[in-house]
């Protein structure tokens, strides 16, 4: 058999493009409804149509692709369903900015023309992110691609709204919501980011109408006093008892406002008096409703004070604050100013400070939907990984508020509510009614608002499969097996999908939720363009190769933990890729005449039995780790096996065999078999390289992505061989350590004396003495030594003592000087660590893992110090 020659250097860009094209040309990842196969389903969190590939995507999508590829190898009909979110606010903002550059606004175009422009932009730019995902090696079934605004999906969204309305769970009402003056739309609670800021607390004096005195209120927003319609006190508070039933005069505007009693007031805050601005504060709104206080809207949609409100009409809220404070101070109403840290709400899209806003909006009543969603996590029908996130999930659902689903945008699913132009009767239906149920008129206008983007993506698990139609895909692929997403959208998306699926499908949408952390920089900051710490991901892929980036990303990320991005970590992936490539280059010329394992493993020699047993254990461990979504442990399993067991040990052991061109057939067969099996194990993590090398190595499957995963259940295990090999490795490593620490030249053979402390290792070492000599470059190997040779360096383990005399190999005087310096250095290190650990404050306050690392460093330092002192004493003798 002619052995193909593998190029000397691994060129990831060329290899990866080749296989990405091949997979696409051969439609490798197409899925069908196959009743004879068990499906595996995982759908992507749909990226925004405005999105671009970033390192967070790399983490999220690599995890998903690894799981999908692994299940595909197991023989499952593995569907990784792709799609894209229309991203209402984000997309509309992008197109509006483009119009602004042309000197236009959306209002200049009108709704219909503007929406056409957005569709044009989507057609031109919307597919770019999936072209970028392709470079990562994503194994989507692109035949099933869905967009949240495509025709079928939109029908599902409107159907849900109508059904919830019919059930009484959708309603319209005046409520305080969060308004973004930049995006000109309301935001749900989850779309508001709260950032801590250092601000001020201003104390303002209000006089009493009856002339009996005054009172003081404290506020962080003095400009909102222009909308005050009352002051609240706690009914049981002694310090405000004298104010009951009084009327106060609003400073600057001289409006009479009543004092009301309400137990929602915190009597310990400030003076116990709270100003009430019902149109611009959620709690004030609720208290105002209770006591019949009319709300006064002081801001317009741009957060500008409305005309007719004193001299402040037309001022921005920032300017109004300055002018109100100026007037208060001049007129003697500003009592004092204090520094005050508090959380300020900002729009999650543009970071503009949001404005509490009283307006009529559409809401979904959530408590009835939340109850069963709590139950399915509690009873285990949905498992959240890591488990600690269950508490967060419970807390949010137990305290859930109604969801404001209307948005003042043009891009999105227009709310299916129709208003009779004659009598204003509201009709909720997908299509325009033929006549009004109130008056019989036939003219209607549709609601101007669109639905919150999340009001479409919460249906993703079943709307993508054809719901409300009972399609064969829905019956086969729903529910999915696992959801992989970031922990930051557990409320936005995860909980809501569970609620909608239980409501409309009567079943959970997925059985597991895998929540990964956030990608951060070395300072712990989230990667973002605004901070300038977000790398160009496409350049990263081009520099290191997608497989190296994928492998390093998974290897260094524990479930649920944030990932610290650094290119140094990516180097681990690149070095491993090169190691695999070079190992294959070494193996190919020596295995051209064999086609894999033809002999019973139990009949082979020790090294062959050992590596085959280690391969089986690796398969079993990887399968167990992948089942538990511990991808980092699975990645480390194949990394450790391939790099250390296969390359560092078995390849080295095999080299003498290859000095004879025709000999060592068993070794050659095992060498080829193990690397073939390793390539399949690597393929979920490094699919491009696996495909490329699989062809050279003669794997039976034309496409490694469609090979068979062996879980090792029926594999060969030889505990005796592993124990014997461990004894050999222990001896070889001891000699290598002495050579390295004592700077013995690599080509020099050494004399080694071994004193056995455990009889169980004597036999294996005696039997494999030749292997020990070859691997450790040993000339004279003395086994069962009784005395320590003079001038020797020792390595001691639980089962043996290993001595290497250094005379004639190194300058003994220099070696003694080196050991003395090392003793001095170690003593200093141990003393410093000891002082830290003796400090009770350090031990109490430092993270437990940091303290444990210090204790481990101290322990290892003391062990090394003892060994070096013994070696110095031996050399001095």
Short mmCIF file of C-alpha atoms in Angstrom, two decimals, residues 267-508:
data_model
loop_
_atom_site.label_atom_id
_atom_site.label_comp_id
_atom_site.label_asym_id
_atom_site.label_seq_id
_atom_site.Cartn_x
_atom_site.Cartn_y
_atom_site.Cartn_z
CA UNK A 267 -39.99 55.68 57.64
CA UNK A 268 -36.24 55.28 58.22
CA UNK A 269 -35.24 56.88 54.90
CA UNK A 270 -34.41 60.56 55.22
CA UNK A 271 -37.03 62.55 57.10
CA UNK A 272 -39.74 59.93 56.58
CA UNK A 273 -41.47 62.15 53.97
CA UNK A 274 -41.46 60.95 50.35
CA UNK A 275 -42.36 63.17 47.40
CA UNK A 276 -44.77 61.52 44.97
CA UNK A 277 -44.34 61.88 41.18
CA UNK A 278 -46.83 59.29 39.91
CA UNK A 279 -46.03 59.76 36.21
CA UNK A 280 -42.28 59.21 36.66
CA UNK A 281 -41.70 56.61 39.37
CA UNK A 282 -43.13 53.05 39.63
CA UNK A 283 -43.74 53.11 43.41
CA UNK A 284 -45.14 56.66 43.28
CA UNK A 285 -47.52 55.50 40.54
CA UNK A 286 -48.85 52.66 42.72
CA UNK A 287 -49.20 54.89 45.79
CA UNK A 288 -50.82 57.59 43.66
CA UNK A 289 -53.39 55.09 42.31
CA UNK A 290 -54.29 54.06 45.86
CA UNK A 291 -54.85 57.66 46.97
CA UNK A 292 -56.39 59.09 43.79
CA UNK A 293 -53.47 61.35 42.87
CA UNK A 294 -53.54 62.42 39.23
CA UNK A 295 -50.24 61.82 37.41
CA UNK A 296 -48.61 64.78 35.65
CA UNK A 297 -46.34 63.92 32.73
CA UNK A 298 -43.54 66.49 32.76
CA UNK A 299 -41.33 64.98 30.00
CA UNK A 300 -41.96 64.29 26.32
CA UNK A 301 -40.57 61.29 24.42
CA UNK A 302 -37.14 62.99 24.16
CA UNK A 303 -36.92 63.51 27.95
CA UNK A 304 -37.48 67.23 27.43
CA UNK A 305 -39.70 69.16 29.87
CA UNK A 306 -43.10 69.90 28.34
CA UNK A 307 -44.19 73.46 27.68
CA UNK A 308 -46.32 75.12 30.35
CA UNK A 309 -44.41 73.72 33.33
CA UNK A 310 -43.08 76.89 34.89
CA UNK A 311 -40.10 78.43 33.15
CA UNK A 312 -38.63 74.99 32.50
CA UNK A 313 -40.53 74.02 29.33
CA UNK A 314 -38.24 72.98 26.47
CA UNK A 315 -35.30 72.12 28.74
CA UNK A 316 -33.60 68.73 28.66
CA UNK A 317 -33.86 66.80 31.90
CA UNK A 318 -30.18 67.51 32.58
CA UNK A 319 -30.59 71.26 32.12
CA UNK A 320 -33.86 71.24 34.03
CA UNK A 321 -32.08 69.68 37.02
CA UNK A 322 -29.49 72.47 37.07
CA UNK A 323 -32.11 75.19 36.76
CA UNK A 324 -34.44 73.67 39.37
CA UNK A 325 -31.55 73.41 41.85
CA UNK A 326 -30.52 76.96 41.07
CA UNK A 327 -34.03 78.30 41.75
CA UNK A 328 -34.44 76.17 44.88
CA UNK A 329 -31.21 77.53 46.31
CA UNK A 330 -32.01 81.14 45.41
CA UNK A 331 -35.47 80.88 46.98
CA UNK A 332 -34.24 79.16 50.15
CA UNK A 333 -35.80 75.73 49.53
CA UNK A 334 -32.56 73.72 49.12
CA UNK A 335 -31.65 72.58 52.63
CA UNK A 336 -28.51 70.53 51.95
CA UNK A 337 -26.75 68.27 49.41
CA UNK A 338 -25.14 64.93 50.26
CA UNK A 339 -23.02 62.54 48.25
CA UNK A 340 -25.06 59.44 47.42
CA UNK A 341 -24.22 56.27 45.45
CA UNK A 342 -27.17 54.67 43.69
CA UNK A 343 -28.04 52.47 40.70
CA UNK A 344 -29.12 54.19 37.50
CA UNK A 345 -31.04 52.34 34.78
CA UNK A 346 -29.60 52.45 31.25
CA UNK A 347 -30.85 51.15 27.90
CA UNK A 348 -29.18 47.84 27.16
CA UNK A 349 -28.70 48.88 23.54
CA UNK A 350 -27.45 52.47 23.61
CA UNK A 351 -26.61 53.08 27.31
CA UNK A 352 -28.92 56.10 27.48
CA UNK A 353 -30.33 56.70 30.99
CA UNK A 354 -33.90 55.45 30.83
CA UNK A 355 -36.88 57.47 31.98
CA UNK A 356 -39.72 56.00 34.07
CA UNK A 357 -42.60 56.59 31.68
CA UNK A 358 -46.34 56.49 32.16
CA UNK A 359 -48.00 55.28 28.99
CA UNK A 360 -50.55 52.85 27.62
CA UNK A 361 -48.83 49.59 26.66
CA UNK A 362 -49.58 45.94 25.94
CA UNK A 363 -48.66 43.46 28.67
CA UNK A 364 -48.57 39.69 29.17
CA UNK A 365 -49.70 38.56 32.63
CA UNK A 366 -46.89 36.25 33.74
CA UNK A 367 -47.76 34.66 37.09
CA UNK A 368 -50.02 31.98 35.60
CA UNK A 369 -47.33 31.11 33.03
CA UNK A 370 -44.53 31.15 35.61
CA UNK A 371 -46.01 28.59 38.03
CA UNK A 372 -45.56 25.48 35.82
CA UNK A 373 -42.13 26.77 34.68
CA UNK A 374 -41.01 26.73 38.32
CA UNK A 375 -42.34 23.21 38.80
CA UNK A 376 -40.49 21.59 35.86
CA UNK A 377 -37.10 22.69 37.19
CA UNK A 378 -37.95 21.69 40.75
CA UNK A 379 -39.05 18.19 39.70
CA UNK A 380 -36.06 17.67 37.39
CA UNK A 381 -37.82 17.69 34.03
CA UNK A 382 -35.44 20.53 33.13
CA UNK A 383 -31.90 20.34 34.52
CA UNK A 384 -29.90 23.57 34.79
CA UNK A 385 -26.11 23.21 34.54
CA UNK A 386 -24.41 24.46 36.72
CA UNK A 387 -26.99 23.76 39.41
CA UNK A 388 -26.27 26.99 41.30
CA UNK A 389 -28.22 28.90 38.65
CA UNK A 390 -31.44 27.19 39.76
CA UNK A 391 -31.67 29.59 42.70
CA UNK A 392 -31.47 32.59 40.39
CA UNK A 393 -34.13 31.07 38.15
CA UNK A 394 -36.48 30.42 41.09
CA UNK A 395 -36.03 33.91 42.51
CA UNK A 396 -36.91 35.61 39.23
CA UNK A 397 -39.98 33.49 38.54
CA UNK A 398 -41.24 33.74 42.11
CA UNK A 399 -41.05 37.53 41.90
CA UNK A 400 -42.04 37.89 38.26
CA UNK A 401 -43.77 41.03 37.01
CA UNK A 402 -46.03 41.35 34.02
CA UNK A 403 -44.13 41.66 30.75
CA UNK A 404 -44.51 44.83 28.71
CA UNK A 405 -44.42 43.46 25.15
CA UNK A 406 -45.21 46.54 23.05
CA UNK A 407 -42.43 48.60 21.48
CA UNK A 408 -42.67 51.95 19.72
CA UNK A 409 -40.79 50.73 16.65
CA UNK A 410 -41.55 49.99 13.01
CA UNK A 411 -39.28 46.97 12.50
CA UNK A 412 -40.81 43.89 14.05
CA UNK A 413 -44.06 41.97 14.40
CA UNK A 414 -46.82 44.55 14.33
CA UNK A 415 -49.28 43.97 17.14
CA UNK A 416 -52.43 42.26 15.77
CA UNK A 417 -54.84 44.70 17.43
CA UNK A 418 -57.36 46.56 15.30
CA UNK A 419 -59.22 49.72 16.38
CA UNK A 420 -62.61 50.55 14.92
CA UNK A 421 -62.32 54.04 13.45
CA UNK A 422 -65.94 54.73 14.39
CA UNK A 423 -66.18 53.59 18.04
CA UNK A 424 -62.58 52.65 19.03
CA UNK A 425 -63.57 49.08 19.95
CA UNK A 426 -60.38 46.97 20.06
CA UNK A 427 -60.30 43.66 18.15
CA UNK A 428 -57.35 41.28 18.57
CA UNK A 429 -56.96 38.92 15.59
CA UNK A 430 -54.26 37.91 13.13
CA UNK A 431 -56.16 39.33 10.17
CA UNK A 432 -58.17 42.55 9.98
CA UNK A 433 -61.80 41.96 11.09
CA UNK A 434 -64.54 42.26 8.49
CA UNK A 435 -66.75 44.36 10.77
CA UNK A 436 -66.71 45.89 14.25
CA UNK A 437 -68.38 43.85 16.98
CA UNK A 438 -69.32 47.08 18.71
CA UNK A 439 -70.95 49.13 15.97
CA UNK A 440 -70.80 47.11 12.75
CA UNK A 441 -68.42 49.54 11.01
CA UNK A 442 -65.90 48.15 8.51
CA UNK A 443 -63.00 50.63 8.83
CA UNK A 444 -60.09 49.81 11.13
CA UNK A 445 -56.62 51.03 11.93
CA UNK A 446 -53.95 48.63 13.19
CA UNK A 447 -51.99 49.28 16.37
CA UNK A 448 -48.81 51.21 15.53
CA UNK A 449 -46.55 49.32 17.95
CA UNK A 450 -44.58 46.14 17.36
CA UNK A 451 -43.87 43.29 19.73
CA UNK A 452 -40.74 43.06 21.85
CA UNK A 453 -38.10 41.00 20.03
CA UNK A 454 -38.15 38.47 22.88
CA UNK A 455 -41.88 37.98 22.24
CA UNK A 456 -40.86 36.15 19.06
CA UNK A 457 -37.71 34.37 20.22
CA UNK A 458 -39.46 32.84 23.26
CA UNK A 459 -41.24 30.58 20.74
CA UNK A 460 -37.99 29.45 19.07
CA UNK A 461 -38.05 25.76 20.17
CA UNK A 462 -41.36 25.00 18.40
CA UNK A 463 -42.09 27.88 16.00
CA UNK A 464 -38.93 26.92 14.06
CA UNK A 465 -40.44 23.47 13.46
CA UNK A 466 -43.72 24.66 11.95
CA UNK A 467 -46.05 25.28 14.93
CA UNK A 468 -49.02 25.84 15.07
CA UNK A 469 -49.21 23.24 12.29
CA UNK A 470 -48.65 19.67 13.48
CA UNK A 471 -45.71 19.04 11.18
CA UNK A 472 -43.74 15.81 11.13
CA UNK A 473 -40.64 17.84 12.08
CA UNK A 474 -42.39 19.15 15.19
CA UNK A 475 -43.37 15.64 16.18
CA UNK A 476 -39.85 14.28 15.65
CA UNK A 477 -37.45 17.06 16.68
CA UNK A 478 -39.37 18.59 19.61
CA UNK A 479 -38.42 18.81 22.43
CA UNK A 480 -34.71 19.43 22.02
CA UNK A 481 -32.10 17.75 24.19
CA UNK A 482 -30.08 20.65 25.51
CA UNK A 483 -29.93 24.43 25.32
CA UNK A 484 -26.51 26.07 25.40
CA UNK A 485 -26.55 29.76 26.16
CA UNK A 486 -25.04 32.54 28.25
CA UNK A 487 -26.14 32.93 31.85
CA UNK A 488 -26.99 36.60 31.23
CA UNK A 489 -30.15 35.71 29.28
CA UNK A 490 -31.64 33.19 31.72
CA UNK A 491 -34.54 35.65 32.24
CA UNK A 492 -34.78 37.19 28.77
CA UNK A 493 -34.97 33.88 26.99
CA UNK A 494 -34.49 30.63 28.91
CA UNK A 495 -37.32 31.01 31.42
CA UNK A 496 -39.69 32.45 28.82
CA UNK A 497 -39.08 29.56 26.41
CA UNK A 498 -39.95 27.11 29.17
CA UNK A 499 -43.15 29.07 29.89
CA UNK A 500 -44.25 29.28 26.25
CA UNK A 501 -43.49 25.62 25.50
CA UNK A 502 -45.46 24.43 28.51
CA UNK A 503 -48.36 26.70 27.54
CA UNK A 504 -48.55 25.86 23.83
CA UNK A 505 -46.90 22.44 23.54
CA UNK A 506 -47.70 21.00 26.96
CA UNK A 507 -44.08 19.91 27.26
CA UNK A 508 -40.70 21.33 28.25
#
